[in-house]
Tab-separated table of C-alpha atoms and ligand atoms in Angstrom:
chain	number	residue	atom	x	y	z
A	1	MET	CA	5.711	-10.523	38.790
A	2	GLN	CA	3.543	-12.722	36.567
A	3	GLN	CA	4.858	-15.798	34.754
A	4	PRO	CA	7.202	-14.938	31.823
A	5	LEU	CA	5.547	-14.602	28.444
A	6	THR	CA	7.098	-17.311	26.275
A	7	LEU	CA	7.645	-16.489	22.609
A	8	GLY	CA	8.156	-18.774	19.625
A	9	ILE	CA	9.593	-16.813	16.682
A	10	ALA	CA	9.351	-18.334	13.211
A	11	GLY	CA	11.394	-16.531	10.560
A	12	LEU	CA	14.751	-14.973	11.401
A	13	GLY	CA	15.235	-12.826	8.303
A	14	THR	CA	15.066	-9.021	8.139
A	15	VAL	CA	12.160	-8.689	10.571
A	16	GLY	CA	12.848	-11.749	12.761
A	17	ALA	CA	16.483	-10.786	13.387
A	18	GLY	CA	15.373	-7.166	13.923
A	19	LEU	CA	12.887	-8.344	16.555
A	20	LEU	CA	15.480	-10.431	18.388
A	21	HIS	CA	17.796	-7.425	18.422
A	22	LEU	CA	15.069	-5.176	19.841
A	23	LEU	CA	14.005	-7.721	22.497
A	24	ASP	CA	17.609	-7.900	23.654
A	25	HIS	CA	18.388	-4.170	23.395
A	26	HIS	CA	15.236	-3.036	25.246
A	27	LYS	CA	14.960	-6.070	27.552
A	28	ASP	CA	14.602	-4.149	30.833
A	29	ARG	CA	12.375	-1.459	29.357
A	30	LEU	CA	10.018	-4.004	27.803
A	31	GLU	CA	9.794	-6.118	30.961
A	32	GLN	CA	9.049	-3.055	33.052
A	33	ARG	CA	6.246	-2.076	30.650
A	34	ALA	CA	4.911	-5.616	30.350
A	35	GLY	CA	5.096	-6.273	34.073
A	36	ARG	CA	6.661	-9.644	33.288
A	37	ARG	CA	9.648	-11.228	31.588
A	38	LEU	CA	9.553	-11.818	27.842
A	39	SER	CA	11.367	-15.032	27.065
A	40	VAL	CA	12.260	-16.358	23.611
A	41	ALA	CA	11.537	-20.057	24.119
A	42	GLY	CA	12.002	-21.278	20.543
A	43	VAL	CA	12.895	-20.136	17.037
A	44	SER	CA	12.559	-21.527	13.532
A	45	ALA	CA	14.160	-20.766	10.166
A	46	ARG	CA	15.523	-22.797	7.271
A	47	GLU	CA	19.271	-22.594	7.757
A	48	THR	CA	20.604	-23.404	11.207
A	49	ALA	CA	24.164	-22.328	10.421
A	50	LYS	CA	23.409	-18.824	9.089
A	51	ASP	CA	24.939	-15.964	11.100
A	52	ARG	CA	22.046	-13.636	11.827
A	53	GLY	CA	23.952	-11.215	14.048
A	54	VAL	CA	21.758	-11.997	17.063
A	55	LYS	CA	22.149	-14.103	20.216
A	56	LEU	CA	20.440	-17.472	20.018
A	57	ASP	CA	22.371	-19.292	22.789
A	58	GLY	CA	20.210	-21.695	24.730
A	59	VAL	CA	17.141	-21.055	22.532
A	60	ARG	CA	15.462	-24.213	21.206
A	61	TRP	CA	15.682	-24.575	17.424
A	62	PHE	CA	12.777	-25.954	15.392
A	63	ASP	CA	13.237	-26.973	11.759
A	64	ASP	CA	9.466	-27.035	11.406
A	65	PRO	CA	7.572	-23.814	12.236
A	66	VAL	CA	4.341	-25.813	12.639
A	67	ALA	CA	5.939	-27.846	15.442
A	68	LEU	CA	7.086	-24.600	17.100
A	69	ALA	CA	3.540	-23.188	16.773
A	70	GLY	CA	2.061	-26.119	18.681
A	71	ASP	CA	4.837	-26.512	21.252
A	72	PRO	CA	3.584	-26.435	24.867
A	73	GLY	CA	6.620	-24.338	25.835
A	74	ILE	CA	5.354	-21.209	24.040
A	75	SER	CA	2.311	-19.007	24.594
A	76	VAL	CA	2.803	-16.518	21.726
A	77	PHE	CA	3.655	-17.563	18.175
A	78	VAL	CA	5.347	-14.813	16.143
A	79	GLU	CA	5.124	-15.511	12.409
A	80	LEU	CA	7.773	-13.654	10.370
A	81	ILE	CA	8.194	-16.032	7.433
A	82	GLY	CA	5.849	-14.491	4.861
A	83	GLY	CA	3.596	-15.804	2.074
A	84	ALA	CA	-0.152	-16.245	1.882
A	85	GLU	CA	-0.027	-20.032	1.735
A	86	GLY	CA	2.277	-22.861	2.745
A	87	VAL	CA	4.144	-23.083	5.997
A	88	ALA	CA	3.282	-19.586	7.298
A	89	LYS	CA	-0.462	-20.275	7.002
A	90	ALA	CA	-0.177	-23.795	8.391
A	91	ALA	CA	1.846	-22.597	11.386
A	92	VAL	CA	-0.478	-19.685	12.211
A	93	GLU	CA	-3.513	-21.990	12.030
A	94	ALA	CA	-1.770	-24.566	14.219
A	95	ALA	CA	-0.882	-21.914	16.807
A	96	LEU	CA	-4.423	-20.513	16.986
A	97	LYS	CA	-5.947	-23.988	17.223
A	98	ALA	CA	-3.534	-24.791	20.052
A	99	GLY	CA	-4.741	-21.678	21.918
A	100	LYS	CA	-1.600	-19.590	21.362
A	101	HIS	CA	-1.697	-15.885	20.699
A	102	VAL	CA	-0.356	-14.946	17.266
A	103	VAL	CA	1.601	-11.894	16.136
A	104	THR	CA	2.364	-11.617	12.433
A	105	ALA	CA	3.776	-9.113	9.936
A	106	ASN	CA	2.362	-11.088	7.001
A	107	LYS	CA	0.090	-8.847	4.889
A	108	ALA	CA	-0.353	-11.452	2.154
A	109	LEU	CA	-1.631	-14.040	4.637
A	110	LEU	CA	-4.068	-11.577	6.223
A	111	ALA	CA	-5.293	-10.163	2.902
A	112	GLU	CA	-6.113	-13.666	1.657
A	113	HIS	CA	-7.180	-15.446	4.856
A	114	GLY	CA	-7.587	-12.735	7.503
A	115	VAL	CA	-11.237	-13.342	8.309
A	116	ALA	CA	-10.882	-17.114	8.662
A	117	LEU	CA	-7.851	-16.641	10.914
A	118	ALA	CA	-9.677	-14.011	12.987
A	119	GLN	CA	-12.551	-16.495	13.425
A	120	LEU	CA	-10.099	-19.085	14.702
A	121	ALA	CA	-8.562	-16.565	17.112
A	122	GLU	CA	-12.015	-15.630	18.430
A	123	LYS	CA	-13.019	-19.250	18.827
A	124	HIS	CA	-9.947	-19.970	20.935
A	125	GLY	CA	-10.033	-16.676	22.851
A	126	VAL	CA	-6.583	-15.569	21.732
A	127	ALA	CA	-5.104	-12.483	20.084
A	128	LEU	CA	-4.239	-12.115	16.406
A	129	ASN	CA	-2.155	-8.945	16.178
A	130	PHE	CA	-0.681	-7.563	12.968
A	131	GLU	CA	0.469	-3.965	13.359
A	132	ALA	CA	3.559	-4.615	11.219
A	133	ALA	CA	1.555	-6.005	8.293
A	134	VAL	CA	0.456	-2.562	7.067
A	135	ALA	CA	3.037	0.183	6.495
A	136	GLY	CA	5.730	-1.346	8.738
A	137	GLY	CA	6.566	1.100	11.516
A	138	ILE	CA	3.501	3.357	11.050
A	139	PRO	CA	0.980	2.521	13.804
A	140	VAL	CA	-2.064	2.568	11.534
A	141	VAL	CA	-3.646	-0.707	12.644
A	142	LYS	CA	-3.752	0.452	16.266
A	143	THR	CA	-4.945	3.885	15.125
A	144	LEU	CA	-7.960	2.329	13.394
A	145	ARG	CA	-8.520	-0.487	15.881
A	146	GLU	CA	-8.087	1.573	19.049
A	147	SER	CA	-7.687	5.329	18.756
A	148	LEU	CA	-10.414	5.886	16.112
A	149	SER	CA	-12.673	3.039	17.237
A	150	ALA	CA	-15.464	5.498	18.131
A	151	ASN	CA	-15.535	7.092	14.652
A	152	GLU	CA	-17.172	6.382	11.347
A	153	VAL	CA	-14.332	6.324	8.822
A	154	ARG	CA	-15.123	7.903	5.462
A	155	ARG	CA	-11.904	7.361	3.610
A	156	VAL	CA	-8.539	5.794	4.159
A	157	TYR	CA	-5.779	6.227	1.626
A	158	GLY	CA	-2.057	6.288	1.427
A	159	ILE	CA	1.312	5.624	-0.054
A	160	LEU	CA	1.797	2.035	1.024
A	161	ASN	CA	4.691	0.834	-1.105
A	162	GLY	CA	8.167	2.299	-0.633
A	163	THR	CA	9.552	0.870	-3.875
A	164	CYS	CA	6.957	2.644	-6.036
A	165	ASN	CA	7.334	5.886	-4.139
A	166	TYR	CA	11.101	5.736	-4.522
A	167	ILE	CA	10.769	5.182	-8.283
A	168	LEU	CA	8.250	7.999	-8.801
A	169	THR	CA	10.217	10.443	-6.627
A	170	THR	CA	13.480	9.675	-8.415
A	171	MET	CA	11.853	9.964	-11.863
A	172	GLU	CA	10.692	13.448	-10.897
A	173	ASP	CA	13.857	14.628	-9.158
A	174	GLU	CA	16.312	13.310	-11.730
A	175	HIS	CA	14.202	13.499	-14.933
A	176	ARG	CA	14.820	9.839	-15.676
A	177	SER	CA	12.704	7.084	-17.198
A	178	PHE	CA	10.785	4.427	-15.291
A	179	GLU	CA	12.957	1.605	-16.687
A	180	GLU	CA	16.219	3.305	-15.726
A	181	VAL	CA	15.118	4.120	-12.188
A	182	LEU	CA	13.691	0.631	-11.665
A	183	LYS	CA	17.051	-0.894	-12.609
A	184	GLU	CA	18.816	1.352	-10.134
A	185	ALA	CA	16.290	0.539	-7.397
A	186	GLN	CA	16.971	-3.173	-7.995
A	187	ALA	CA	20.727	-2.597	-7.756
A	188	ARG	CA	20.289	-0.711	-4.466
A	189	GLY	CA	18.013	-3.385	-2.989
A	190	TYR	CA	14.893	-1.138	-2.934
A	191	ALA	CA	13.193	-3.324	-5.543
A	192	GLU	CA	13.056	-7.107	-5.867
A	193	ALA	CA	14.650	-8.917	-8.811
A	194	ASP	CA	11.047	-9.660	-9.857
A	195	PRO	CA	9.422	-6.299	-9.098
A	196	THR	CA	5.915	-7.234	-10.325
A	197	PHE	CA	4.404	-7.523	-6.897
A	198	ASP	CA	5.414	-3.986	-5.955
A	199	ILE	CA	5.184	-2.007	-9.176
A	200	ASP	CA	1.966	-3.567	-10.414
A	201	GLY	CA	0.248	-2.543	-7.181
A	202	PHE	CA	-0.427	-5.918	-5.519
A	203	ASP	CA	1.602	-5.225	-2.383
A	204	THR	CA	-0.349	-1.982	-1.924
A	205	ALA	CA	-3.582	-3.918	-2.529
A	206	HIS	CA	-2.742	-6.440	0.224
A	207	LYS	CA	-2.269	-3.642	2.752
A	208	LEU	CA	-5.317	-1.768	1.509
A	209	ALA	CA	-7.470	-4.897	1.845
A	210	ILE	CA	-6.594	-5.043	5.547
A	211	LEU	CA	-7.123	-1.296	6.080
A	212	THR	CA	-10.498	-1.443	4.317
A	213	SER	CA	-11.764	-4.134	6.634
A	214	LEU	CA	-10.576	-2.256	9.725
A	215	ALA	CA	-11.951	1.076	8.493
A	216	PHE	CA	-15.348	-0.035	7.184
A	217	GLY	CA	-16.116	-3.178	9.153
A	218	THR	CA	-16.345	-5.268	5.992
A	219	LYS	CA	-15.012	-8.739	5.268
A	220	ILE	CA	-11.681	-8.677	3.497
A	221	ALA	CA	-12.105	-8.889	-0.268
A	222	PHE	CA	-8.636	-8.713	-1.770
A	223	ASP	CA	-9.777	-10.111	-5.120
A	224	GLN	CA	-12.338	-7.309	-5.522
A	225	ILE	CA	-9.790	-4.495	-5.461
A	226	TYR	CA	-9.202	-2.507	-8.657
A	227	VAL	CA	-5.425	-2.576	-9.130
A	228	GLU	CA	-3.345	-0.443	-11.495
A	229	GLY	CA	0.435	-0.119	-11.099
A	230	ILE	CA	3.014	2.449	-12.189
A	231	ARG	CA	4.537	0.824	-15.303
A	232	SER	CA	2.703	3.158	-17.671
A	233	ILE	CA	3.903	6.372	-15.986
A	234	SER	CA	6.234	8.168	-18.371
A	235	GLU	CA	8.632	11.078	-17.972
A	236	ALA	CA	6.103	13.126	-19.976
A	237	ASP	CA	3.430	12.467	-17.315
A	238	ILE	CA	5.776	13.395	-14.475
A	239	GLU	CA	6.844	16.600	-16.249
A	240	ALA	CA	3.285	17.605	-17.124
A	241	ALA	CA	2.138	16.923	-13.560
A	242	GLU	CA	4.958	19.040	-12.171
A	243	ASP	CA	4.196	21.957	-14.480
A	244	MET	CA	0.506	21.831	-13.576
A	245	GLY	CA	1.142	21.804	-9.816
A	246	TYR	CA	0.739	18.077	-9.183
A	247	ARG	CA	2.838	15.097	-8.234
A	248	ILE	CA	2.114	11.482	-9.196
A	249	LYS	CA	1.887	8.964	-6.337
A	250	LEU	CA	0.780	5.348	-6.275
A	251	LEU	CA	-2.153	5.483	-3.870
A	252	GLY	CA	-4.276	2.836	-2.233
A	253	VAL	CA	-7.695	4.415	-1.645
A	254	ALA	CA	-10.784	3.041	0.111
A	255	THR	CA	-13.797	5.350	0.182
A	256	SER	CA	-17.292	4.863	1.422
A	257	ALA	CA	-19.606	5.541	-1.550
A	258	GLU	CA	-23.359	5.368	-2.081
A	259	SER	CA	-23.214	2.012	-3.850
A	260	GLY	CA	-20.715	0.413	-1.436
A	261	VAL	CA	-17.021	0.803	-0.713
A	262	GLU	CA	-14.749	1.911	-3.547
A	263	VAL	CA	-11.359	0.255	-3.135
A	264	ARG	CA	-8.656	0.948	-5.680
A	265	VAL	CA	-4.922	1.079	-6.166
A	266	ASN	CA	-3.831	3.496	-8.873
A	267	PRO	CA	-1.328	6.184	-9.763
A	268	ALA	CA	-2.946	9.496	-8.821
A	269	MET	CA	-2.172	13.175	-9.158
A	270	VAL	CA	-2.013	14.971	-5.813
A	271	PRO	CA	-1.519	18.737	-5.432
A	272	LYS	CA	2.181	19.501	-5.008
A	273	ASP	CA	1.512	21.606	-1.929
A	274	SER	CA	-0.391	18.825	-0.104
A	275	ALA	CA	1.305	16.983	2.769
A	276	ILE	CA	1.033	13.626	0.999
A	277	ALA	CA	2.844	15.002	-2.067
A	278	GLU	CA	5.801	15.784	0.186
A	279	VAL	CA	6.205	12.116	1.139
A	280	SER	CA	9.233	11.118	-0.870
A	281	GLY	CA	11.565	8.173	-1.405
A	282	VAL	CA	10.783	4.918	0.386
A	283	THR	CA	8.683	6.666	3.064
A	284	ASN	CA	5.054	5.617	3.501
A	285	ALA	CA	1.993	7.618	4.553
A	286	VAL	CA	-1.561	6.784	5.560
A	287	ALA	CA	-4.363	9.357	5.700
A	288	ILE	CA	-7.662	8.741	7.447
A	289	ASP	CA	-10.805	10.882	7.213
A	290	ALA	CA	-13.087	10.128	10.177
A	291	ASP	CA	-16.339	11.809	11.205
A	292	TYR	CA	-15.550	12.940	14.749
A	293	CYS	CA	-11.774	13.050	14.649
A	294	GLY	CA	-11.420	14.724	11.252
A	295	SER	CA	-8.386	14.103	9.061
A	296	LEU	CA	-5.186	12.440	10.168
A	297	LEU	CA	-1.975	11.802	8.275
A	298	LEU	CA	0.613	9.354	9.545
A	299	ILE	CA	4.009	9.411	7.843
A	300	GLY	CA	6.950	7.118	8.482
A	301	ALA	CA	9.015	4.094	7.595
A	302	GLY	CA	6.912	1.465	5.858
A	303	ALA	CA	9.567	-1.231	6.022
A	304	GLY	CA	12.998	-2.103	7.355
A	305	ALA	CA	14.235	-4.263	10.210
A	306	ARG	CA	13.954	-1.706	13.014
A	307	PRO	CA	10.583	-0.024	12.239
A	308	THR	CA	8.926	-3.371	11.515
A	309	ALA	CA	10.405	-4.959	14.643
A	310	SER	CA	9.099	-1.988	16.633
A	311	ALA	CA	5.551	-2.730	15.422
A	312	VAL	CA	5.857	-6.477	16.125
A	313	ALA	CA	7.222	-5.864	19.629
A	314	SER	CA	4.360	-3.486	20.480
A	315	ASP	CA	1.894	-6.233	19.527
A	316	ILE	CA	3.756	-8.632	21.839
A	317	LEU	CA	3.606	-6.070	24.670
A	318	ASP	CA	-0.173	-5.753	24.269
A	319	ILE	CA	-0.471	-9.506	24.757
A	320	ALA	CA	1.913	-9.445	27.725
A	321	ARG	CA	-0.371	-6.889	29.379
A	322	GLY	CA	-3.378	-9.148	28.818
A	323	GLY	CA	-5.080	-7.335	25.948
A	324	VAL	CA	-7.080	-9.455	23.507
A	325	MET	CA	-9.296	-7.573	21.085
A	326	PRO	CA	-11.157	-8.588	17.940
A	327	PRO	CA	-8.543	-8.581	15.164
A	328	PHE	CA	-10.694	-6.515	12.805
A	329	LEU	CA	-12.208	-4.196	15.416
A	330	THR	CA	-15.598	-5.936	15.561
A	331	GLN	CA	-16.368	-9.616	16.097
A	332	THR	CA	-16.014	-11.486	12.802
A	333	GLY	CA	-19.731	-12.386	12.907
A	334	SER	CA	-20.526	-8.660	12.681
A	335	LEU	CA	-18.229	-7.951	9.727
A	336	LYS	CA	-20.452	-6.970	6.794
A	337	PRO	CA	-20.023	-8.601	3.400
A	338	TYR	CA	-17.918	-6.367	1.186
A	339	LYS	CA	-20.097	-4.483	-1.303
A	340	LYS	CA	-18.054	-3.179	-4.193
A	341	ALA	CA	-18.895	0.358	-5.275
A	342	LYS	CA	-19.235	0.901	-9.025
A	343	LEU	CA	-15.939	2.407	-10.171
A	344	GLY	CA	-17.697	3.787	-13.254
A	345	ALA	CA	-19.698	6.006	-10.911
A	346	HIS	CA	-16.530	7.523	-9.409
A	347	GLN	CA	-16.672	11.313	-9.667
A	348	GLY	CA	-13.434	13.166	-10.096
A	349	ALA	CA	-11.179	15.186	-12.327
A	350	TYR	CA	-8.803	13.443	-14.715
A	351	TYR	CA	-5.489	14.015	-16.414
A	352	VAL	CA	-5.432	12.743	-20.005
A	353	ARG	CA	-2.302	12.535	-22.162
A	354	LEU	CA	-2.686	11.926	-25.896
A	355	SER	CA	-0.140	11.540	-28.705
A	356	VAL	CA	-2.152	13.202	-31.449
A	357	TYR	CA	-1.331	12.798	-35.147
A	358	ASP	CA	-0.590	16.206	-36.629
A	359	ARG	CA	-3.506	16.140	-39.101
A	360	PRO	CA	-6.195	18.726	-39.845
A	361	GLY	CA	-9.317	18.255	-37.696
A	362	ALA	CA	-7.688	15.928	-35.162
A	363	MET	CA	-8.190	18.263	-32.216
A	364	ALA	CA	-11.758	19.059	-33.213
A	365	ALA	CA	-12.557	15.340	-33.361
A	366	ILE	CA	-11.069	14.814	-29.914
A	367	ALA	CA	-13.024	17.727	-28.456
A	368	LYS	CA	-16.205	16.293	-29.987
A	369	ARG	CA	-15.665	12.870	-28.383
A	370	MET	CA	-15.221	14.546	-25.002
A	371	GLY	CA	-18.307	16.701	-25.575
A	372	ASP	CA	-20.393	13.672	-26.620
A	373	ARG	CA	-19.814	12.200	-23.135
A	374	GLU	CA	-20.327	15.582	-21.443
A	375	VAL	CA	-16.735	15.703	-20.265
A	376	SER	CA	-15.730	19.331	-19.935
A	377	ILE	CA	-12.103	20.342	-20.171
A	378	GLU	CA	-10.526	22.638	-17.613
A	379	SER	CA	-7.261	23.042	-19.483
A	380	ILE	CA	-5.653	21.713	-22.606
A	381	VAL	CA	-1.988	22.177	-23.476
A	382	GLN	CA	0.140	21.011	-26.352
A	383	ARG	CA	3.491	20.114	-24.826
A	384	ARG	CA	6.972	19.275	-25.899
A	385	PRO	CA	8.923	16.838	-23.770
A	386	ARG	CA	11.815	18.650	-22.015
A	387	SER	CA	14.224	16.516	-24.012
A	388	ALA	CA	12.849	18.128	-27.182
A	389	LEU	CA	13.147	21.732	-26.029
A	390	PRO	CA	15.566	23.912	-28.000
A	391	GLY	CA	18.946	23.952	-26.362
A	392	ILE	CA	18.289	20.714	-24.477
A	393	GLY	CA	17.771	18.215	-27.239
A	394	ALA	CA	16.527	17.738	-30.752
A	395	ARG	CA	13.471	19.634	-31.986
A	396	LEU	CA	10.320	17.666	-32.720
A	397	LYS	CA	10.202	16.443	-36.319
A	398	PRO	CA	7.468	18.049	-38.455
A	399	GLY	CA	4.464	15.685	-38.692
A	400	ALA	CA	5.440	13.784	-35.513
A	401	PRO	CA	2.558	13.167	-33.111
A	402	ALA	CA	1.981	16.086	-30.750
A	403	LEU	CA	1.800	15.578	-27.022
A	404	VAL	CA	-1.529	16.933	-25.796
A	405	VAL	CA	-2.358	17.076	-22.106
A	406	MET	CA	-5.820	17.807	-20.747
A	407	ILE	CA	-7.252	18.262	-17.283
A	408	THR	CA	-10.986	17.648	-17.079
A	409	HIS	CA	-13.505	19.140	-14.731
A	410	GLU	CA	-15.128	16.697	-12.329
A	411	THR	CA	-16.844	13.960	-14.318
A	412	ARG	CA	-17.950	10.343	-14.040
A	413	GLU	CA	-15.251	7.732	-14.550
A	414	GLU	CA	-17.294	5.863	-17.147
A	415	ALA	CA	-17.712	9.053	-19.195
A	416	ILE	CA	-13.997	9.735	-19.447
A	417	ARG	CA	-13.201	6.067	-20.173
A	418	GLN	CA	-15.792	5.969	-22.981
A	419	ALA	CA	-14.564	9.259	-24.464
A	420	VAL	CA	-10.947	8.116	-24.474
A	421	ALA	CA	-11.862	4.733	-25.974
A	422	ALA	CA	-13.726	6.519	-28.786
A	423	ILE	CA	-10.717	8.792	-29.469
A	424	GLU	CA	-8.455	5.758	-29.685
A	425	LYS	CA	-10.898	4.005	-32.014
A	426	ASP	CA	-11.032	7.057	-34.298
A	427	GLY	CA	-7.328	6.540	-35.023
A	428	LYS	CA	-6.387	10.105	-34.057
A	429	VAL	CA	-3.689	9.051	-31.612
A	430	SER	CA	-0.455	7.134	-32.116
A	431	GLU	CA	-0.439	5.315	-28.780
A	432	ARG	CA	-2.742	4.303	-25.958
A	433	PRO	CA	-4.043	7.415	-24.157
A	434	GLN	CA	-2.881	7.829	-20.581
A	435	VAL	CA	-5.598	8.570	-18.008
A	436	ILE	CA	-4.677	9.404	-14.409
A	437	ARG	CA	-7.153	10.192	-11.654
A	438	ILE	CA	-6.696	13.483	-9.805
A	439	GLU	CA	-7.230	12.674	-6.137
A	440	LYS	CA	-9.372	15.137	-4.275
A	441	LEU	CA	-7.791	15.830	-0.915
A	442	ASP	CA	-9.207	17.642	2.099
A	443	GLY	CA	-8.975	21.404	1.825
A	444	ASP	CA	-8.304	21.214	-1.924
A	445	ASP	CA	-10.904	23.401	-3.607
A	446	ARG	CA	-9.364	23.320	-7.054
A	447	GLN	CA	-11.935	20.801	-8.314
B	1	LIG	N1	11.189	-6.650	5.486
B	1	LIG	C1	10.361	-5.695	5.847
B	1	LIG	O1	10.751	-4.519	5.956
B	1	LIG	C2	8.919	-6.010	6.172
B	1	LIG	C3	8.051	-4.955	6.516
B	1	LIG	C4	6.720	-5.259	6.874
B	1	LIG	C5	6.292	-6.571	6.831
B	1	LIG	N2	7.165	-7.569	6.451
B	1	LIG	C6	6.670	-8.940	6.438
B	1	LIG	O2	7.410	-9.690	7.400
B	1	LIG	C7	7.518	-11.038	6.967
B	1	LIG	C8	9.005	-11.424	6.935
B	1	LIG	O3	9.668	-10.570	6.038
B	1	LIG	P1	11.279	-10.524	5.970
B	1	LIG	O4	11.593	-9.351	5.113
B	1	LIG	O5	11.850	-10.594	7.319
B	1	LIG	O6	11.581	-11.847	5.146
B	1	LIG	P2	12.990	-12.589	4.980
B	1	LIG	O7	14.098	-11.673	5.295
B	1	LIG	O8	12.960	-13.247	3.657
B	1	LIG	O9	12.931	-13.715	6.117
B	1	LIG	C9	12.107	-14.840	6.037
B	1	LIG	C10	12.519	-15.820	7.108
B	1	LIG	O10	11.654	-16.944	7.049
B	1	LIG	C11	12.441	-18.122	7.097
B	1	LIG	N3	11.755	-19.193	6.395
B	1	LIG	C12	11.381	-19.241	5.112
B	1	LIG	N4	10.801	-20.427	4.829
B	1	LIG	C13	10.823	-21.128	5.965
B	1	LIG	C14	10.408	-22.450	6.318
B	1	LIG	N5	9.824	-23.248	5.423
B	1	LIG	N6	10.607	-22.849	7.584
B	1	LIG	C15	11.199	-22.045	8.497
B	1	LIG	N7	11.609	-20.807	8.218
B	1	LIG	C16	11.433	-20.350	6.971
B	1	LIG	C17	13.760	-17.764	6.443
B	1	LIG	O11	14.763	-18.665	6.882
B	1	LIG	P3	16.309	-18.526	6.451
B	1	LIG	O12	16.792	-17.214	7.054
B	1	LIG	O13	16.996	-19.671	7.086
B	1	LIG	O14	16.316	-18.505	4.971
B	1	LIG	C18	13.953	-16.331	6.947
B	1	LIG	O15	14.602	-16.355	8.192
B	1	LIG	C19	6.818	-11.099	5.606
B	1	LIG	O16	5.490	-11.497	5.783
B	1	LIG	C20	6.859	-9.656	5.133
B	1	LIG	O17	5.820	-9.343	4.235
B	1	LIG	C21	8.463	-7.310	6.132
């Protein structure tokens, strides 16, 4: 047998403790597969006294993760602290500079500094593995980096945030408002006390930034991503989507377009009978369209101690077996600069919800604004919220704004945005119009 692989694990929270549990539970199995012993040589966290439910007897404790990263007693530094800056970044840099392999689950760190860290790893001939950083237990990094490495990827998209998917699914299933479901998700521990990062789409954007680089061979450009969250999604949108055969999902989408790569996070309508629409609750999904392989859809747990630990441990096994590959599939010197596609040129169908004042000529004026921008309407329906249906709740008051929902034929994004802005400016609507992209999926010929 070869020398044991010595691990330094920084961060003993959800993922760190999960990893220690897995390393202990599958000790023999892992060593058989690695062909060598895996030995935890040091750990680091903030509180020494905390009971983490895992065995730490005889393991060296480091108050400072940076000292652990540079310690001669370890050959792999496992960073499970989190955060794009501060101690996590300093420790990962220190480990790479000291010639240690690094395994991390830290999407924020990679989305902000991934290329610089990959350069350091290359320079020192060590691995930088991060399967757990995107969609937890779903093996999408390895799928792009290894299994699909001979393909040209055309699109990668998915449901990458369990909190948002839980909220949207519950709103639909239980006919409840965004605010109410968010509160419940916070109480159940599915959403943070400050949910901004999740519900405004930034967590999805971090993961999408990493996927985009892997899929298209471009430098990571987190700050170039168009990000829209789910705060504006109302019960009326969910109900209208359901009645029209769609479901609303927060998607991260990266598509190769003529003018560059279009990378966006936004709520999107997906056909109810599509596989991705079936992904409910906190579950995640990633779809990849590749030229030789065709379309793939991976569905699974995007977070949690066990799935995330599973991904981290598989990265450690790769290192134990001697595998070092370029972190972003190609050498960093060959990564192309990210060229942002013009979102205004995006072609697609759109859902538009308007609260129209009940005045003569209002609908004609709206139709004219759409026509002026050559937006053609596939369907237009005046709706009543379910709560206002007879027998369920109060009837709509005469003169109250009417809820009008339209589906457009395929059009340019800038055309629909201009038309909607003109309608708002005309003063025909009582609140900001809602516009939701309808995502075209493979095999969907409705558009
Ligand atoms: N949780 C998931 O399901 C999941 C899924 C995919 C990826 N990730 C990523 O995995 C990473 C860890 O997430 P987590 O959920 O396990 O976080 P967590 O439960 O909050 O754990 C963080 C750990 O880091 C330690 N820590 C914080 N600051 C430190 C410092 N200055 N020095 C030493 N240790 C420090 C904490 O110590 P104390 O315990 O002593 O406070 C804690 O053990 C993050 O990058 C996250 O994005 C998590």
